[in-house]
Tab-separated table of C-alpha atoms in Angstrom:
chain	number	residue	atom	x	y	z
A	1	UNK	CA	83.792	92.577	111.588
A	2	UNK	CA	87.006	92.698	110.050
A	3	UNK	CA	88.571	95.419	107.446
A	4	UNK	CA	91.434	93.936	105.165
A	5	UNK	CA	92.392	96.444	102.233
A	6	UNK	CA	94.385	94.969	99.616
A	7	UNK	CA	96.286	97.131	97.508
A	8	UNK	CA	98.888	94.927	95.411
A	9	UNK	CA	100.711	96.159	92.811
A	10	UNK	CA	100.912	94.145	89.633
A	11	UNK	CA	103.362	90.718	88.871
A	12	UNK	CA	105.163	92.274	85.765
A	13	UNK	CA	104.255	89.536	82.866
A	14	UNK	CA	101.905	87.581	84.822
A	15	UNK	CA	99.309	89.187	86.747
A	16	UNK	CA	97.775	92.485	86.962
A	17	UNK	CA	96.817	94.335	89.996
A	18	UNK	CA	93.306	93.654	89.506
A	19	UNK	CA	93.875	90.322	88.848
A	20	UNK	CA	95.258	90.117	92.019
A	21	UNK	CA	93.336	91.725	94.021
A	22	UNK	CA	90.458	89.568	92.618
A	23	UNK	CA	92.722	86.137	94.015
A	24	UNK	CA	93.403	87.636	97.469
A	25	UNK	CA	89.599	88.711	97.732
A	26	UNK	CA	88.439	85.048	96.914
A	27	UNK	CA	90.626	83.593	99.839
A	28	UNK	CA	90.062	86.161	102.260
A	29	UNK	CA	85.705	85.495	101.315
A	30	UNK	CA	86.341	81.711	102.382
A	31	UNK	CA	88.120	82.082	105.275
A	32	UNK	CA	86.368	85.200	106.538
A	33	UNK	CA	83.357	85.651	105.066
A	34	UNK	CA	81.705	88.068	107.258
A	35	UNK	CA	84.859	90.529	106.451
A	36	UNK	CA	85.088	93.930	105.059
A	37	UNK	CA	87.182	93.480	101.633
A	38	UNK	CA	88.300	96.860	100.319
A	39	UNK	CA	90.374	95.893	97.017
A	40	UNK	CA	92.635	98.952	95.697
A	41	UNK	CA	94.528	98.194	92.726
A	42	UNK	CA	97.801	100.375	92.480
A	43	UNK	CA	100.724	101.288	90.261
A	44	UNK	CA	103.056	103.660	90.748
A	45	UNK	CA	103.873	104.675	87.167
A	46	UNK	CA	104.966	101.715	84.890
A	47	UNK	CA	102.371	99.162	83.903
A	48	UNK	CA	99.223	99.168	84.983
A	49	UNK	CA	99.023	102.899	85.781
A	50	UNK	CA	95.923	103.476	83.524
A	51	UNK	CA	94.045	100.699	85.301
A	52	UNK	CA	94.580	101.671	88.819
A	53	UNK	CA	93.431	105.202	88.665
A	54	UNK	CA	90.453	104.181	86.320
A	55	UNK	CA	89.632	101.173	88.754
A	56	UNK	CA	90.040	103.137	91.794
A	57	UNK	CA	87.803	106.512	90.348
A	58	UNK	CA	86.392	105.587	87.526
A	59	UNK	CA	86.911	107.157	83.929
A	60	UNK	CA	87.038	106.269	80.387
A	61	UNK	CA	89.240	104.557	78.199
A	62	UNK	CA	90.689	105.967	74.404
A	63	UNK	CA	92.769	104.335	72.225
A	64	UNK	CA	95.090	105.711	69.783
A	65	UNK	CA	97.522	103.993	66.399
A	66	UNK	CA	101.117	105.494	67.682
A	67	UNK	CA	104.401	105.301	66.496
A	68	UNK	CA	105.870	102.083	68.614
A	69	UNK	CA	109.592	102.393	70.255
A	70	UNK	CA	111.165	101.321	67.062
A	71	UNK	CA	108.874	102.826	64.016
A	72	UNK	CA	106.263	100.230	63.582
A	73	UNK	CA	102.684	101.310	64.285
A	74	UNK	CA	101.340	100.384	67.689
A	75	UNK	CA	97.884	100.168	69.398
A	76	UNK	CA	98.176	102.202	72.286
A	77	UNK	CA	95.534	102.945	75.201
A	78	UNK	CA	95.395	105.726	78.476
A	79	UNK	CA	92.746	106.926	80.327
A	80	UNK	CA	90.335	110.160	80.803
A	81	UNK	CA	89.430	110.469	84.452
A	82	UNK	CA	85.818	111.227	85.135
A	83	UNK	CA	86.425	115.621	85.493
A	84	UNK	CA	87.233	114.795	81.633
A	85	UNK	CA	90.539	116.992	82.091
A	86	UNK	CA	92.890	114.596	83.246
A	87	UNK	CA	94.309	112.182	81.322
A	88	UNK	CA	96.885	109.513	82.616
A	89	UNK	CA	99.035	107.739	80.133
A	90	UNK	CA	101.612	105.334	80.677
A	91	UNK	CA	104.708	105.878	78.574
A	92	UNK	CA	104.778	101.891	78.501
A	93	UNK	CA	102.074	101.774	76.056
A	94	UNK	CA	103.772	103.726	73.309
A	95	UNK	CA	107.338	103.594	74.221
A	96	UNK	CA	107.936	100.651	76.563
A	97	UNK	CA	110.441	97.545	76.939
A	98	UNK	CA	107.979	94.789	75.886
A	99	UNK	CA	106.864	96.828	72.882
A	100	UNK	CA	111.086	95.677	71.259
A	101	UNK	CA	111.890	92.358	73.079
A	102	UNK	CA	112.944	90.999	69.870
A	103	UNK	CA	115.163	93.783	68.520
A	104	UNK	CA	116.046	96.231	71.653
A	105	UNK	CA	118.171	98.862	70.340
A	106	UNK	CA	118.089	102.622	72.689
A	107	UNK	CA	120.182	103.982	69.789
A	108	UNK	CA	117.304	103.217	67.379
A	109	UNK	CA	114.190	103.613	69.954
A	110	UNK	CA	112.264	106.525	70.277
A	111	UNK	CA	109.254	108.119	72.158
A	112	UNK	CA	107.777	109.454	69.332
A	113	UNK	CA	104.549	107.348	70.388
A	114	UNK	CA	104.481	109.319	73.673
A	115	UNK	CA	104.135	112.360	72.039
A	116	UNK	CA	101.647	111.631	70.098
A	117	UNK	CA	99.639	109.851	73.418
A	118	UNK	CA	100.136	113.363	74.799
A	119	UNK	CA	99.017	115.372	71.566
A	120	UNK	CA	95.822	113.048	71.700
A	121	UNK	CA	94.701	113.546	75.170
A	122	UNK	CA	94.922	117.156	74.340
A	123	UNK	CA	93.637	117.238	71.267
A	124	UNK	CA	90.575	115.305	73.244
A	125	UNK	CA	90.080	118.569	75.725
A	126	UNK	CA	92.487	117.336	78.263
A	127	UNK	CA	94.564	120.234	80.036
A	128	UNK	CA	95.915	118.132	82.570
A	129	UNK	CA	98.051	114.872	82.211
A	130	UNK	CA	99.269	112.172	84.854
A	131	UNK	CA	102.282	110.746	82.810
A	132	UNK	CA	103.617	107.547	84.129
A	133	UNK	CA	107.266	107.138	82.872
A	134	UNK	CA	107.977	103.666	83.705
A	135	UNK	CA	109.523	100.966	81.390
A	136	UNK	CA	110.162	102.794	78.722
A	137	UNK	CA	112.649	101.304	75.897
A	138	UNK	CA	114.144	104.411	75.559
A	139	UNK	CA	117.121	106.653	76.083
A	140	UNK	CA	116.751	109.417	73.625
A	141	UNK	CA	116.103	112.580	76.798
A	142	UNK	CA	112.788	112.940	74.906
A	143	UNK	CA	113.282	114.187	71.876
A	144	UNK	CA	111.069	111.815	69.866
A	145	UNK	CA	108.376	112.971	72.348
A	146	UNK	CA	109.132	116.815	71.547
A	147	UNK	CA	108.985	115.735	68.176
A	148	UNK	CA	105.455	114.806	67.841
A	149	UNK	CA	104.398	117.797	69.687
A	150	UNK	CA	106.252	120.096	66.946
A	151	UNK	CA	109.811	120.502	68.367
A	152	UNK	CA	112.240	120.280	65.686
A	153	UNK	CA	116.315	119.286	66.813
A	154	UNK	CA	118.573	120.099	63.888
A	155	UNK	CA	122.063	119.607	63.228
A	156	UNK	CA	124.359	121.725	61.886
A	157	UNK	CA	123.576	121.196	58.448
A	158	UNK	CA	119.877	122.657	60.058
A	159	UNK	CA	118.514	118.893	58.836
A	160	UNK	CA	116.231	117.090	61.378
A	161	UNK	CA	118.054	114.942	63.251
A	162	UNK	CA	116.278	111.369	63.725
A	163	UNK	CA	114.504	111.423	67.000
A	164	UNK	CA	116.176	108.735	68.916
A	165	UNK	CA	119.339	107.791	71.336
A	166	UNK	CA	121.994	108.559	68.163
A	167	UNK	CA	120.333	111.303	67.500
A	168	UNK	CA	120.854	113.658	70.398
A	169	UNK	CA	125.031	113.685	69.661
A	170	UNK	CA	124.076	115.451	66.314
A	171	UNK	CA	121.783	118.075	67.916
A	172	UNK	CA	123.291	121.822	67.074
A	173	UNK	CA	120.243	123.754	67.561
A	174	UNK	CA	116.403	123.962	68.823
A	175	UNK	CA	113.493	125.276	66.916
A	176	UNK	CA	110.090	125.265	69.628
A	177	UNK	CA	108.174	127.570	67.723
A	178	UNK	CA	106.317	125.069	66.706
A	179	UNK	CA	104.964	123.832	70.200
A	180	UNK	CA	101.820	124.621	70.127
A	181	UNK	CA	100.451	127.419	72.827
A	182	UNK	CA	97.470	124.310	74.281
A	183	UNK	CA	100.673	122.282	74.538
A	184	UNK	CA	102.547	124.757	76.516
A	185	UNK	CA	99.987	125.242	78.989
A	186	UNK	CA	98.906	121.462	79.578
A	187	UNK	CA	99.531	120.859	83.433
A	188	UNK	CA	101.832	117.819	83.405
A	189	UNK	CA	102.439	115.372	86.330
A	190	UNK	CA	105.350	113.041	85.433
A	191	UNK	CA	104.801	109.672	87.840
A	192	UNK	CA	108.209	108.290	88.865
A	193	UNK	CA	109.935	107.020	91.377
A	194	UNK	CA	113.787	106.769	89.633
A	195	UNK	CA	116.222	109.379	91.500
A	196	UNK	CA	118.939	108.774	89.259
A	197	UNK	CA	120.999	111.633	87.570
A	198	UNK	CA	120.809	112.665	83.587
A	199	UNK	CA	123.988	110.675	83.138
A	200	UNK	CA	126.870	109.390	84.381
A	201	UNK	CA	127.728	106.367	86.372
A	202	UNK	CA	124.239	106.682	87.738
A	203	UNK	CA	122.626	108.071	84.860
A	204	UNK	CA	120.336	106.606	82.716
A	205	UNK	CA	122.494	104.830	80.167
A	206	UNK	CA	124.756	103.294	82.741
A	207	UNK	CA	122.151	102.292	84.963
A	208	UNK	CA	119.261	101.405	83.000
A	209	UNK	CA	121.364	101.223	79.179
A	210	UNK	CA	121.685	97.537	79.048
A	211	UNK	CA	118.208	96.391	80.338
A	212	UNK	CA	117.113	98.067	77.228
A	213	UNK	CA	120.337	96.299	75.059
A	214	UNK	CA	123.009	98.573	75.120
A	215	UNK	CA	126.121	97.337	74.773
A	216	UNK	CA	128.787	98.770	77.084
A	217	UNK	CA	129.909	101.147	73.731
A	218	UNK	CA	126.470	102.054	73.202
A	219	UNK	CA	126.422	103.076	76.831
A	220	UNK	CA	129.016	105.098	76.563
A	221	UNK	CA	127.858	107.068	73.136
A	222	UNK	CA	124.294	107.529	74.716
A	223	UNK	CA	125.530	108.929	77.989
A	224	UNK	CA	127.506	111.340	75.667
A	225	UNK	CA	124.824	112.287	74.008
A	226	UNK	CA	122.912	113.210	76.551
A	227	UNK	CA	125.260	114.877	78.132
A	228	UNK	CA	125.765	116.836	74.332
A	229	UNK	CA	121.796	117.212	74.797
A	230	UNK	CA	121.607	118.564	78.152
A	231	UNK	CA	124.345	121.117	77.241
A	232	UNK	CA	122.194	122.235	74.003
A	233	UNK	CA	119.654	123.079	76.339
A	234	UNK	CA	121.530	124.765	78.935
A	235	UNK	CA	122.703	127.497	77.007
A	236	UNK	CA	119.417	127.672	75.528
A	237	UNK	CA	117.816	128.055	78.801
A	238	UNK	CA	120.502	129.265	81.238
A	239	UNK	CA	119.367	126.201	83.730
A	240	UNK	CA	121.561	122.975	84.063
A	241	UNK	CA	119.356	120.056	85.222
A	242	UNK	CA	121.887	117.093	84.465
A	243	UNK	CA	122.514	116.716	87.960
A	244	UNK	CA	118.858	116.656	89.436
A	245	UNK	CA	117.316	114.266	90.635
A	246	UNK	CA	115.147	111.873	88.365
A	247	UNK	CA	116.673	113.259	85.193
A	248	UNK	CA	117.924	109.657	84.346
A	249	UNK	CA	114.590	108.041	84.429
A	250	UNK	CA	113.172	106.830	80.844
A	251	UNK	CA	115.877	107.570	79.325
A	252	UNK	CA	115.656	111.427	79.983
A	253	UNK	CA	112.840	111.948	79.305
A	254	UNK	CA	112.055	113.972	82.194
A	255	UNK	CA	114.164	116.405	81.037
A	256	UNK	CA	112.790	117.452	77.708
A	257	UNK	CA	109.275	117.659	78.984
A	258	UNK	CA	110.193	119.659	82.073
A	259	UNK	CA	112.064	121.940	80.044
A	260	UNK	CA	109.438	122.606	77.571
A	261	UNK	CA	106.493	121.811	79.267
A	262	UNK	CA	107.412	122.500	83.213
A	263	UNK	CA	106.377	119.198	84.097
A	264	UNK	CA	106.527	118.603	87.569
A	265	UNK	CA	108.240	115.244	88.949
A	266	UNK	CA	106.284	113.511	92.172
A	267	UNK	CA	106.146	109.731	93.139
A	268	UNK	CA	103.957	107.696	91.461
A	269	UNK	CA	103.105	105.873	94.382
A	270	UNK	CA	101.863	108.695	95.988
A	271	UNK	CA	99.769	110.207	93.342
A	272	UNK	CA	97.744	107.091	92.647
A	273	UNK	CA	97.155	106.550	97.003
A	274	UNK	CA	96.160	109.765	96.773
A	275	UNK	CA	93.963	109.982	93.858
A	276	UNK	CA	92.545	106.626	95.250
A	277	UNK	CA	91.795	108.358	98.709
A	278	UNK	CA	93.625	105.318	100.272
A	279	UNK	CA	94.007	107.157	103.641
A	280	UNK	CA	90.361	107.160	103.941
A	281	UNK	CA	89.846	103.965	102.806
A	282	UNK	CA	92.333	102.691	105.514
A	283	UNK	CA	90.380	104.028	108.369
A	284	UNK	CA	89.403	101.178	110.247
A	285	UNK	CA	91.620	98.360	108.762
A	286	UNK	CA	92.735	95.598	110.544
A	287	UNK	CA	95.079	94.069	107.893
A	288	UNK	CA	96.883	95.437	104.654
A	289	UNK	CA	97.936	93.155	101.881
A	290	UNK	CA	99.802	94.307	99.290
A	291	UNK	CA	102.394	93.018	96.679
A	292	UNK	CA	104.662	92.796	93.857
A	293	UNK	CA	106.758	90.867	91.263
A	294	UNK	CA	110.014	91.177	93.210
A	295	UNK	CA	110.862	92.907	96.637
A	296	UNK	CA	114.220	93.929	97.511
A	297	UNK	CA	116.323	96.421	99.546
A	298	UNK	CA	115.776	99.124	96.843
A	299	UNK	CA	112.107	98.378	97.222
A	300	UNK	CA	112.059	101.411	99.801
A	301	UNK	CA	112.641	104.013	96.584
A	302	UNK	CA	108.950	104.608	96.489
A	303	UNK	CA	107.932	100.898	95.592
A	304	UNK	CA	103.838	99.798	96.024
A	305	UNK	CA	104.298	97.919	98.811
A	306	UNK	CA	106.616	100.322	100.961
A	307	UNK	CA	104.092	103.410	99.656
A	308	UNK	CA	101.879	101.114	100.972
A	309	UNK	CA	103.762	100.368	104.247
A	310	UNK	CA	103.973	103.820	105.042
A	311	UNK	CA	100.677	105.328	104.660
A	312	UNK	CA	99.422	101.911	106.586
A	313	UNK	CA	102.639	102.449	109.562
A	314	UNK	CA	100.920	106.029	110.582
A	315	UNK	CA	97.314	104.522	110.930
A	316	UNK	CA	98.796	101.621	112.773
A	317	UNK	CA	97.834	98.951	110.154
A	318	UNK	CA	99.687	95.724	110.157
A	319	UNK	CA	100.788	95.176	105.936
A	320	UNK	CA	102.151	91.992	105.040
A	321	UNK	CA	103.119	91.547	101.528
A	322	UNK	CA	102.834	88.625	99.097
A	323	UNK	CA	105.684	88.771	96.473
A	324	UNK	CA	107.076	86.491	93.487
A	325	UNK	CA	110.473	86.858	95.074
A	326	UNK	CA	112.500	88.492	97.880
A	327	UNK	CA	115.762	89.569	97.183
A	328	UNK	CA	118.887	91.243	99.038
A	329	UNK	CA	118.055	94.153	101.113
A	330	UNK	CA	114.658	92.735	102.291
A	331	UNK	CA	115.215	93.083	105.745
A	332	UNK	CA	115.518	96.515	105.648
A	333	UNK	CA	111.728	96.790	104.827
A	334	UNK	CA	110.112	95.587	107.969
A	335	UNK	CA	111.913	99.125	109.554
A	336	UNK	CA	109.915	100.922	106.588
A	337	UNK	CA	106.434	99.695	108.059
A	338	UNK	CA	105.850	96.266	106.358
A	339	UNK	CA	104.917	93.423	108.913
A	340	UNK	CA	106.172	90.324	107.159
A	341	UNK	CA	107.010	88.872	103.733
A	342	UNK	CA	105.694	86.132	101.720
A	343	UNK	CA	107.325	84.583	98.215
A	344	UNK	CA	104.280	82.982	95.980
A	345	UNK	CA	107.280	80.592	94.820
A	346	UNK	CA	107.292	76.862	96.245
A	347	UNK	CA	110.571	76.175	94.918
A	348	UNK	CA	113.607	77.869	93.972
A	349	UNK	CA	113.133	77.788	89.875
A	350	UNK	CA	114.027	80.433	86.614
A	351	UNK	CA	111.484	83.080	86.505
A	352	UNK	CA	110.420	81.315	83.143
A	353	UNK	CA	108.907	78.682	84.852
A	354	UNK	CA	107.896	79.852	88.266
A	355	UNK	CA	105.418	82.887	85.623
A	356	UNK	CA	103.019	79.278	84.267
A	357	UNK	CA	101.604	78.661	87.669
A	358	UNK	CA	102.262	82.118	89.147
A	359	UNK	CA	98.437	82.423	89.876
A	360	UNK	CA	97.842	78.475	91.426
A	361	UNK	CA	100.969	79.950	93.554
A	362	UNK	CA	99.418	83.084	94.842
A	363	UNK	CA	95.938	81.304	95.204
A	364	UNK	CA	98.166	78.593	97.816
A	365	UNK	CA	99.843	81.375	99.667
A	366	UNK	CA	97.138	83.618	100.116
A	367	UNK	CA	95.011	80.356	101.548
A	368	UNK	CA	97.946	79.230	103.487
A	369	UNK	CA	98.306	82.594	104.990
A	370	UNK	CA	94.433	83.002	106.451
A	371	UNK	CA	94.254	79.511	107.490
A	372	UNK	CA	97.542	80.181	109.860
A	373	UNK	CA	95.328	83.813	110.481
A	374	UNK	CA	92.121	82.249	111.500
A	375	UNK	CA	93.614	79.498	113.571
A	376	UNK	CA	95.704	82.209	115.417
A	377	UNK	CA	92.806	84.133	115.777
């Protein structure tokens, strides 16, 4: 009998991973029926974090009205794990990119919402959270999110300064005492993958600035500012951390919370294969399928299907991965454990288009593929 574990990440804006993995498993059924499907939905910290570790272990799911990324009231959802400690919240739900795509503005957003997410899950007997930081909308180093957990940033005037990207040039001083003590000792796991500094030319508003709709002056005011930030909190702590790595990643936000909270940066990709027990799951496996919107050279950062590749390269596993589209660098991949690559897309067309029959595309390719398997075989 054959063992194929598929463990795709998600399409961004047209299919989930569980949506997916439900296509692949279909086509695989029909064209080897008598085979061992072992379907693991991942993420590795942006959307569709909640799902994967509450599809792959179970849990429950709690909603909560948040403060969106630019002030209007949002429904946001994360997940308690079965121990009923651990909660894992993506910072997409309160604070992310296609929360504003009709008025992006990083000067104006904040991750107020992600504070309160946080504040929730404790306030619901959680003392440890898995925070997945990916695309966020923000670029204000976390303040909005030390905000709703009682951190107040004043200025000189000692005013509260708004809690968003033009408010960290304005910071003068820090007043925690009102971080609560259950706060403080909440064991939190930030999931990410981004290496990039605090700020700079590879910080987080040159690099990730625009996406959100920075202008190239915006960029340059919200790198100052967190620069202005980062030097508030040096002197307040006696550590600089604008250089380390992953500082740049949601706009900073890394920073704040593991100054305040010691949060602990690992790859996403490797938390949820390990929460998922993947390497057991893997024992056994003939084939690996896995996937994702794009693949590209900087795909081997900690991307699904390389975190795939490289858990599956170890065991021996072939891994072939099914993708939307394959850009520069691609080649570098097969080195990093993946076997081959397939693009869903029949024809070269805008993203627009090739998203309205992104699912009759996978559906071919996944057939195509284990017809050309079986007749091999």
């Amino acid at each position: 009998m054959k063992k194929i574990v598929i463990a795709p990440d998600s399409f961004k804006g047209t299919m989930t991973s569980i949506e997916i993995c439900s296509y692949i498993e279909d086509a695989v059924k029909k064209y080897l029926p008598d085979a061992q499907v072992v379907k693991i939905p991942i993420a590795d910290g942006g959307e569709g974090t909640v799902d994967a570790y509450l599809s792959g272990i179970g849990g429950m799911r709690r909603r909560k009205t948040v403060t969106g990324p630019m002030g209007a009231p949002v429904e946001a959802e994360y997940g308690i794990l079965p121990d009923g400690e651990t909660a894992v919240i993506e910072m997409a739900a309160a604070s992310g990119l296609p929360l504003v795509e009709k008025e992006k503005s990083p000067m104006n957003a904040t991750t107020f919402g992600t504070g309160e997410l946080i504040a929730n899950a404790v306030e619901n007997g959680c003392t440890k959270i898995i925070l997945g930081i990916g695309g966020s909308a923000t670029n204000d180093g976390g303040i909005g999110a030390l905000t709703a957990l009682g951190v107040r940033f004043l200025d000189e005037t000692g005013r509260e300064v708004t809690p968003d990207g033009k408010g960290l040039a304005r910071i003068a001083s820090i007043d925690a005492a009102g971080l609560p003590e259950r706060i403080r000792r909440v064991k939190l796991t930030i999931a990410c993958d981004v290496k990039n500094p605090l700020a700079g030319k590879n910080g987080a508003a040159h690099v990730f600035g625009p996406q959100k709709g920075a202008t190239p002056e915006m960029v340059e005011a919200l790198d100052a500012g967190l620069l202005h930030y980062n030097s508030i909190l040096t002197k307040l702590t006696g550590i600089d951390r604008k250089d380390e790595s992953g500082m740049g990643a949601a706009g900073g936000l890394g920073l704040s919370l593991k100054t305040f909270l010691d949060a602990r940066m690992e790859p996403g990709i490797d938390l949820i294969l390990d929460t998922a027990a993947f390497d057991e799951k893997l024992e056994g496996a003939d084939l690996v399928i896995t996937g994702e919107g794009k693949i590209d050279g900087q795909s081997k950062q900690g991307k699904v299907p390389v975190g795939v590749a490289w858990r599956a390269r170890k065991k021996k596993v072939p891994v072939i991965a099914l993708v939307g589209d394959v850009g520069a660098g691609y080649e570098d991949l097969y080195e990093e454990g993946i076997t081959a690559i397939f693009s869903t897309n029949k024809a070269a067309v805008p993203y627009e288009q090739a998203r309205k029959t992104s699912v009759e595309d996978l559906k071919f390719l996944t057939e195509s593929l284990l017809r050309a398997y079986c007749a091999v075989r």
